[in-house]
């Protein structure tokens, strides 16, 4: 059996009420950081996914009314006819490739603060929302009536804009979910009390949406199969709701109440983690089911379809990492799949209020702005020497090779991957090695790219090589002197066994009392603390922030990070800095009062900041870049140490620009001309 036919079941059409999905690849609604603010950016990005073979491509959460405004997070909007043009642009871009377009109608209820519109949030009762010191207005019966009208009007506009699938969204803590919650819903009318009453509004919306647009559009609903905790909606109750509403939608999009599990990072959650719960829910409805699970393995997808766990393979992240995943499976090009690594950087940047980006796919979000396509690169010619085969060097070699350059990639170590190879050996980070594996796999099949391992190049050797261009991708090293966010200058009093993350990744395993100081605030220090604690050390984790791995709140990993440390027996001290170490005792200072106290430790691991490894670049270009040589370019962490996604992006950008005669085009910006 050929690979293509082996996966034929994934390419069967699926009927969803009045419409038919051309295959089983379904891009579920996912945030983009684009929303209503960047309609062209958004339409182009979604269109590329349809081009890559996704049979259904959905919007992100799309507000139906100004009383549901999640500013500063860039949600989509469907408030009035003025939104039609933007919405239609996305639907058209998706239709252009034969896919169906879905729209996730959404009302945030008490969760949102309406910072932009200043409308009072509305809720099943008056209560505080997510962040701001604002409570919602309790909805009276007239409000409920109005809300139903808004939803119906939004559904009609969605149909007018060309959408094929329209969502009713009673989950993830938003308005409809508030009604389902036993604790929050204290109403005494037909919308409160029994489960049937609490589900009434969801039922009404499903019926009214079908009545309004069901002639031409499928009605989908996104629902958390595990309820939302005993206080709100238990798992058995969620099943009851599912059974109650069973046949009303044309499609059930099954999720979990908790984002950090539903879209769990690979540090904590495996591929296909929802399977057992979806199996249990499947019996409750005859309608087609889509669900997610960070699916990147075609075999897992096929099994879930064959065993009728799912009817459609739902994906957000795998479609971000590889918009052409379906096409690659169809063509039997499995080795070309750029597998998601589950790092949740995509989610993080939406959460930071900016356009999403992806560690594996540097073109994500750049389809319209820079005209980057995930599979096509412009041709070029010339010779390039790349020094360093970390994520930046590997990506540059891969793209330059595809462009047609003759590429020599020199790496000092005896294996490629740089920081990715090293970091993927830390607890939970094994999947990150896919950043290396995808690129090494691609390079191997390019006859014009040669990888030289165990080759530490000097400046003289780079010159002698006399390639047309030299890309310096030599990375960065963790500092041993404590300089970082808390300390603008190196710490003066440091002696004894002071280690860095590089030492730990090189195999150092301090025993006894170890203090790990986190002034970096992401995954590195917590991973090291875990590694050492599991290896038998008595670990104290100290952070200058107020939570362990504070920044990982954006990747939906912070609570699990802190829980993992607690469960591994790591002592956690927050809001303190390290001020000095004499080999036996660390001086800690409170970040608020400056008061110090001593803490015994046999070893100190400093996770503060990184120093670019730029000596080679400096030797080639002169101190402070005295020699203006545009043929020597530094990329990745040796230019500015950052996350892996930034190193890949940097390598990609340099490779796309190299040899272009015209100066790089100015970044396109979306400009609002009129309302
Ligand atoms: P980035 O994230 O920017 O790709 P990394 O730190 O992951 O950076 O990778 C840099 C790589 O460069 C490492 O694998 C390192 O061994 C290699 N390297 C550093 N200096 C040299 C050199 N002079 N010659 C060859 N390889 C080098
Ligand atoms: Fe996957 Fe990370 Fe890309 Fe998100 S950023 S799609 S989690 S590889």
XYZ file of C-alpha atoms in Angstrom, residues 14-546:
533
model
C -17.241 14.860 5.993
C -20.813 16.100 5.882
C -21.614 18.774 8.450
C -25.306 19.630 8.161
C -25.769 21.606 4.954
C -22.039 21.805 4.126
C -19.316 19.264 3.411
C -15.753 19.517 4.635
C -13.478 18.407 1.782
C -11.290 16.338 4.130
C -10.792 15.623 7.828
C -8.204 18.324 8.558
C -9.875 20.975 10.660
C -8.135 24.098 11.908
C -10.052 24.832 15.085
C -10.545 28.424 16.232
C -7.252 29.793 17.550
C -5.994 33.195 18.628
C -3.614 35.017 16.348
C -2.877 38.371 17.904
C -4.334 39.801 14.694
C -8.114 39.806 15.133
C -10.079 42.885 14.127
C -6.969 45.048 14.083
C -5.048 43.288 11.286
C -7.579 41.911 8.775
C -5.218 41.560 5.812
C -2.533 39.899 7.909
C -5.169 37.528 9.201
C -6.813 36.723 5.866
C -3.495 35.930 4.229
C -2.391 33.702 7.093
C -5.664 31.736 7.155
C -5.612 31.493 3.352
C -2.164 29.889 3.438
C -3.520 27.184 5.740
C -6.334 26.442 3.291
C -3.745 26.329 0.511
C -1.804 23.800 2.585
C -4.785 21.484 2.644
C -6.750 22.246 5.815
C -10.329 21.419 4.855
C -11.827 23.784 7.426
C -10.204 26.983 8.670
C -11.813 28.912 11.522
C -11.454 32.404 12.981
C -10.303 33.148 16.482
C -12.864 34.184 19.135
C -15.077 36.655 17.330
C -16.963 39.115 19.504
C -20.621 39.607 18.642
C -21.124 42.934 20.433
C -19.178 45.868 21.948
C -20.074 44.573 25.428
C -17.610 41.768 24.711
C -14.307 43.542 24.246
C -11.102 41.775 25.309
C -8.801 44.702 24.684
C -5.752 44.711 24.691
C -5.959 41.136 23.357
C -6.649 41.199 19.621
C -9.968 39.358 19.252
C -11.960 39.296 15.981
C -15.173 41.314 15.810
C -18.580 40.945 14.218
C -20.446 43.876 15.749
C -22.147 45.417 12.741
C -22.070 45.555 8.954
C -18.853 47.567 9.142
C -17.084 44.326 10.078
C -18.374 42.457 7.055
C -15.596 43.440 4.683
C -12.858 42.259 7.053
C -14.637 39.018 7.839
C -15.357 38.347 4.179
C -11.681 38.845 3.350
C -10.828 35.866 5.531
C -13.703 33.704 4.290
C -12.749 34.504 0.666
C -9.072 33.675 1.274
C -10.086 30.307 2.687
C -12.640 29.590 -0.064
C -10.060 30.392 -2.722
C -8.456 27.030 -1.902
C -11.661 25.018 -1.617
C -11.818 24.922 2.186
C -14.730 25.803 4.459
C -14.548 28.883 6.678
C -15.747 28.711 10.282
C -16.464 31.583 12.665
C -16.419 31.315 16.443
C -19.071 33.718 17.720
C -18.164 34.741 21.216
C -19.348 36.778 24.159
C -16.887 37.110 27.013
C -19.471 37.877 29.744
C -17.954 38.816 33.085
C -14.486 37.653 31.989
C -13.790 40.731 29.844
C -13.290 44.263 31.131
C -14.341 46.141 27.968
C -11.355 48.437 28.288
C -11.766 49.812 24.765
C -15.552 50.231 24.547
C -16.111 51.084 28.246
C -19.389 49.174 28.118
C -20.233 47.485 31.408
C -19.453 43.772 31.168
C -22.555 41.598 31.515
C -22.804 38.336 33.402
C -25.139 35.799 34.886
C -24.573 37.744 38.068
C -22.384 40.677 39.097
C -18.836 39.465 39.629
C -15.191 40.375 39.090
C -13.578 39.393 35.799
C -10.108 38.173 34.986
C -7.841 41.075 35.865
C -9.287 44.538 36.282
C -11.038 45.960 39.336
C -14.368 45.928 37.497
C -17.455 43.812 38.134
C -20.058 42.828 35.599
C -23.680 43.909 35.504
C -26.161 41.166 36.387
C -28.233 40.374 33.298
C -31.950 40.777 33.679
C -34.438 39.120 31.363
C -34.337 42.020 28.918
C -30.533 41.680 28.746
C -30.856 37.991 27.972
C -33.340 38.813 25.200
C -30.997 41.416 23.778
C -28.053 39.069 23.967
C -29.971 36.459 21.958
C -30.774 39.101 19.352
C -27.116 40.137 19.100
C -26.097 36.530 18.598
C -28.712 35.973 15.902
C -27.721 39.180 14.100
C -24.053 38.163 14.266
C -24.905 34.748 12.818
C -26.729 36.415 9.926
C -23.764 38.693 9.282
C -21.451 35.671 9.404
C -23.506 34.006 6.705
C -23.498 37.207 4.662
C -19.704 37.362 4.971
C -19.538 33.898 3.446
C -18.841 31.671 6.466
C -19.885 28.032 6.244
C -19.705 27.026 9.912
C -21.008 29.203 12.751
C -20.169 28.480 16.372
C -22.126 28.736 19.599
C -19.500 28.825 22.346
C -20.635 27.760 25.851
C -17.249 27.115 27.409
C -13.828 28.399 28.545
C -15.262 30.662 31.262
C -17.198 33.017 28.980
C -20.824 34.212 29.168
C -22.705 31.058 28.181
C -20.517 29.032 30.488
C -21.433 31.319 33.418
C -25.030 30.243 32.942
C -24.006 26.574 33.089
C -22.116 27.074 36.368
C -23.910 25.847 39.474
C -22.002 28.306 41.661
C -22.249 31.410 39.535
C -25.803 31.008 38.271
C -28.041 31.979 41.166
C -31.052 32.913 39.033
C -34.530 32.029 40.170
C -36.113 32.121 36.690
C -36.089 29.533 33.904
C -32.368 30.195 33.292
C -31.262 29.110 36.794
C -31.570 26.117 39.128
C -31.758 22.768 37.367
C -29.138 21.730 34.838
C -31.762 21.900 32.144
C -32.473 25.526 33.074
C -28.788 26.425 33.242
C -28.310 24.958 29.759
C -31.397 26.749 28.419
C -29.560 29.752 26.997
C -27.071 27.531 25.154
C -29.975 25.501 23.778
C -31.836 28.642 22.688
C -28.785 29.978 20.909
C -28.210 26.686 19.123
C -31.841 26.610 17.983
C -31.926 30.262 17.004
C -28.630 30.074 15.153
C -29.832 27.071 13.206
C -33.117 28.805 12.457
C -31.285 31.945 11.275
C -28.538 30.449 9.113
C -28.956 26.665 9.189
C -30.207 26.574 5.610
C -26.720 27.291 4.327
C -24.325 27.041 7.291
C -23.458 24.297 9.734
C -23.898 25.102 13.414
C -20.975 24.003 15.579
C -20.508 24.185 19.305
C -17.305 24.185 21.297
C -17.791 22.427 24.584
C -15.574 21.371 27.489
C -16.205 17.664 28.040
C -14.830 17.707 31.551
C -17.177 20.445 32.780
C -15.353 23.031 34.790
C -14.697 21.572 38.229
C -17.162 20.328 40.831
C -18.157 23.828 41.908
C -19.319 24.832 38.459
C -20.140 21.912 36.200
C -18.886 18.438 37.036
C -17.759 16.009 34.360
C -20.977 13.926 34.663
C -23.017 17.126 34.371
C -21.078 18.140 31.267
C -21.945 14.749 29.809
C -25.590 15.329 30.660
C -25.505 18.666 28.826
C -23.859 16.989 25.863
C -26.572 14.342 25.767
C -29.290 16.959 26.253
C -28.096 19.087 23.354
C -26.724 16.059 21.473
C -28.357 16.510 18.063
C -28.778 20.285 18.032
C -25.417 21.226 16.526
C -24.078 19.795 13.276
C -20.649 19.440 14.848
C -19.286 19.125 18.369
C -15.864 20.708 18.863
C -14.783 19.068 22.116
C -12.258 20.766 24.371
C -11.269 20.813 28.043
C -12.114 23.491 30.538
C -8.453 24.072 31.331
C -6.389 25.674 28.599
C -3.162 24.393 30.144
C -4.298 20.836 29.552
C -6.293 21.230 26.346
C -3.398 23.027 24.748
C -0.829 21.744 27.189
C 2.805 22.294 26.391
C 4.976 19.282 25.593
C 6.760 19.859 28.899
C 3.684 18.618 30.675
C 1.143 17.110 28.254
C 1.609 14.385 25.610
C 0.162 14.217 22.079
C -3.468 13.061 21.907
C -4.062 13.629 25.619
C -7.822 14.175 25.230
C -8.464 10.785 23.647
C -10.031 8.944 26.594
C -12.334 11.816 27.411
C -13.417 12.235 23.798
C -14.127 8.492 23.571
C -16.404 8.743 26.606
C -18.226 11.759 25.165
C -18.607 10.246 21.691
C -21.372 7.911 22.862
C -23.529 10.856 23.866
C -24.113 12.393 20.437
C -24.674 11.064 16.947
C -23.138 14.212 15.467
C -19.583 14.466 14.044
C -16.844 15.283 16.521
C -13.679 17.305 16.151
C -11.103 17.622 18.905
C -7.465 18.536 19.320
C -4.360 16.895 20.781
C -1.284 18.511 19.223
C -1.526 15.908 16.488
C 1.553 15.743 14.315
C 1.773 12.004 13.706
C -0.319 10.870 10.715
C -0.517 7.417 12.306
C -2.101 8.802 15.461
C -4.542 10.771 13.323
C -5.396 7.729 11.251
C -5.935 5.555 14.306
C -8.258 8.097 15.903
C -10.319 8.263 12.708
C -10.351 4.478 12.176
C -11.347 3.848 15.780
C -14.023 6.533 15.404
C -12.675 8.589 18.297
C -12.870 11.600 15.982
C -14.470 12.472 12.674
C -12.226 15.432 12.065
C -8.632 15.993 13.161
C -8.663 19.281 15.024
C -5.500 21.326 15.162
C -4.398 24.773 16.103
C -0.672 24.424 16.832
C 0.169 21.734 14.262
C -1.462 23.972 11.626
C 0.634 26.915 12.807
C 3.886 24.953 12.782
C 3.084 23.467 9.392
C 0.279 25.031 7.354
C 1.040 22.406 4.678
C 0.775 19.373 6.956
C -2.287 17.903 5.151
C -0.758 18.335 1.720
C 2.485 16.691 2.849
C 0.573 13.683 4.176
C -1.451 13.456 0.967
C 1.710 13.495 -1.134
C 3.471 10.993 1.107
C 6.112 13.564 2.105
C 6.042 12.703 5.798
C 9.699 13.607 6.318
C 8.878 17.168 5.220
C 6.373 17.721 8.049
C 7.499 20.500 10.368
C 6.225 19.113 13.624
C 4.982 21.395 16.365
C 7.251 21.135 19.415
C 4.559 22.090 21.926
C 6.431 25.102 23.293
C 3.339 27.377 23.254
C 5.284 30.383 22.028
C 2.404 30.947 19.567
C -0.013 31.312 22.453
C 2.411 33.446 24.438
C 2.673 36.189 21.869
C -1.041 36.507 21.336
C -1.226 36.743 25.104
C 1.376 39.512 24.970
C -0.960 41.384 22.598
C 1.206 40.901 19.521
C 0.957 38.859 16.350
C 1.546 35.198 16.988
C 4.854 33.629 16.061
C 6.036 30.068 15.955
C 9.308 28.425 16.903
C 9.115 25.938 14.047
C 7.528 28.150 11.381
C 9.259 31.527 11.085
C 6.878 32.607 8.305
C 3.870 32.476 10.615
C 2.337 35.951 10.856
C 4.601 37.233 8.055
C 2.521 35.981 5.106
C 1.008 39.373 4.310
C 3.486 41.749 5.978
C 6.599 40.361 4.341
C 5.092 38.146 1.670
C 6.730 35.054 3.186
C 5.329 31.700 2.192
C 6.012 28.659 4.388
C 6.983 26.454 1.451
C 8.256 28.771 -1.273
C 11.466 30.822 -1.253
C 12.875 33.063 -3.976
C 15.799 31.666 -5.985
C 19.324 32.995 -5.421
C 22.942 32.138 -6.177
C 26.361 32.412 -4.557
C 28.402 30.700 -1.860
C 27.868 31.004 1.885
C 29.832 29.839 4.904
C 27.681 29.529 8.013
C 29.473 29.197 11.327
C 27.410 27.433 13.981
C 24.665 24.841 13.480
C 22.254 25.928 16.191
C 18.668 26.840 15.271
C 19.776 30.068 13.521
C 22.549 28.438 11.478
C 20.454 25.388 10.603
C 17.493 27.474 9.456
C 19.736 29.744 7.379
C 21.438 26.725 5.767
C 18.071 25.126 5.026
C 16.580 28.232 3.373
C 19.747 29.197 1.500
C 20.044 25.630 0.265
C 16.471 25.755 -1.014
C 17.208 29.061 -2.697
C 20.084 27.493 -4.608
C 23.154 28.848 -2.792
C 26.188 26.637 -2.206
C 26.290 26.342 1.569
C 29.003 25.128 3.940
C 27.776 24.826 7.531
C 30.573 24.456 10.089
C 29.838 23.328 13.640
C 32.355 23.020 16.476
C 30.464 20.298 18.325
C 30.185 16.680 17.245
C 26.440 17.007 16.691
C 24.286 19.750 15.198
C 21.527 21.688 16.963
C 23.421 24.011 19.313
C 21.238 25.086 22.206
C 18.316 23.012 20.947
C 20.295 19.800 21.262
C 21.552 20.807 24.693
C 18.269 22.094 26.059
C 16.217 19.179 24.739
C 17.978 17.003 27.324
C 16.488 19.007 30.186
C 13.357 17.627 31.893
C 10.319 17.823 29.608
C 12.048 19.445 26.633
C 12.709 16.364 24.478
C 10.267 17.446 21.735
C 12.230 20.638 21.230
C 14.818 18.554 19.371
C 12.351 18.608 16.460
C 13.667 22.093 15.653
C 16.998 20.437 14.838
C 15.643 17.229 13.352
C 13.374 18.906 10.805
C 16.171 21.137 9.535
C 18.876 18.474 9.522
C 16.461 16.217 7.610
C 15.814 18.918 5.017
C 19.492 19.816 4.650
C 20.491 16.182 4.130
C 18.436 16.091 0.965
C 20.006 19.237 -0.461
C 23.138 18.370 -2.459
C 24.299 21.998 -2.314
C 24.487 22.090 1.523
C 27.340 20.415 3.416
C 27.462 20.123 7.178
C 30.941 19.886 8.735
C 30.848 18.738 12.362
C 33.811 19.017 14.791
C 34.977 22.135 12.947
C 35.619 25.098 15.228
C 36.559 27.847 12.808
C 38.902 30.741 13.474
C 38.649 34.136 11.783
C 41.609 33.211 9.575
C 39.832 30.065 8.434
C 36.648 31.967 7.670
C 38.631 34.435 5.553
C 40.532 31.649 3.862
C 37.295 29.920 2.933
C 36.508 33.021 0.865
C 32.813 32.359 0.419
C 30.726 35.213 -0.963
C 29.088 35.588 2.445
C 29.780 34.471 6.010
C 26.885 34.087 8.425
C 28.066 33.984 12.013
C 25.671 31.942 14.154
C 27.878 31.152 17.122
C 25.203 31.511 19.798
C 25.551 32.732 23.378
C 26.810 31.481 26.759
C 25.155 31.884 30.127
C 26.967 34.396 32.312
C 28.785 33.290 35.444
C 28.864 36.714 37.114
C 25.194 37.297 37.945
C 24.731 40.249 35.586
C 21.122 40.357 34.475
C 17.803 42.035 35.170
C 18.465 42.517 38.867
C 22.155 43.364 38.576
C 23.304 45.807 35.894
C 26.930 45.071 36.851
C 28.611 41.752 37.728
C 28.291 40.626 41.332
C 31.452 41.468 43.258
C 31.334 38.781 45.920
C 31.161 35.460 44.164
C 33.345 32.499 45.076
C 33.014 28.757 45.508
C 31.114 26.394 43.254
C 29.298 28.881 41.005
C 27.673 27.168 38.036
C 25.725 28.226 34.959
C 23.062 26.449 32.895
C 25.811 25.612 30.379
C 27.698 23.728 33.087
C 24.574 21.768 33.969
C 23.878 21.013 30.297
C 27.514 19.907 29.982
C 26.861 17.361 32.722
C 27.669 19.075 36.048
C 25.453 17.598 38.782
C 26.081 19.378 42.093
C 24.922 17.449 45.143
C 23.924 18.507 48.657
C 22.390 21.947 49.142
C 22.088 23.742 45.783
C 20.622 27.192 45.326
C 19.292 27.999 41.840
C 18.813 31.714 41.246
C 16.294 32.648 38.544
C 16.670 36.149 37.181
C 15.592 34.934 33.715
C 12.001 33.976 34.619
C 11.240 31.429 31.917
C 11.873 27.670 31.712
C 15.638 27.366 32.210
C 15.944 27.788 35.988
C 12.875 25.675 36.873
C 14.094 22.905 34.537
C 17.511 22.928 36.193
C 16.002 22.940 39.679
C 13.878 19.932 38.734
C 16.784 18.077 37.154
C 18.992 18.553 40.195
C 16.229 17.745 42.690
C 15.394 14.547 40.825
C 19.099 13.719 40.884
C 19.088 13.820 44.695
C 20.249 17.361 45.485
C 18.477 19.444 48.076
C 17.378 22.349 45.912
C 16.288 25.821 46.864
C 14.885 27.836 43.918
C 15.068 31.598 44.369
C 13.435 33.983 41.919
C 13.512 37.773 41.690
C 9.901 37.541 40.437
C 6.829 36.638 42.456
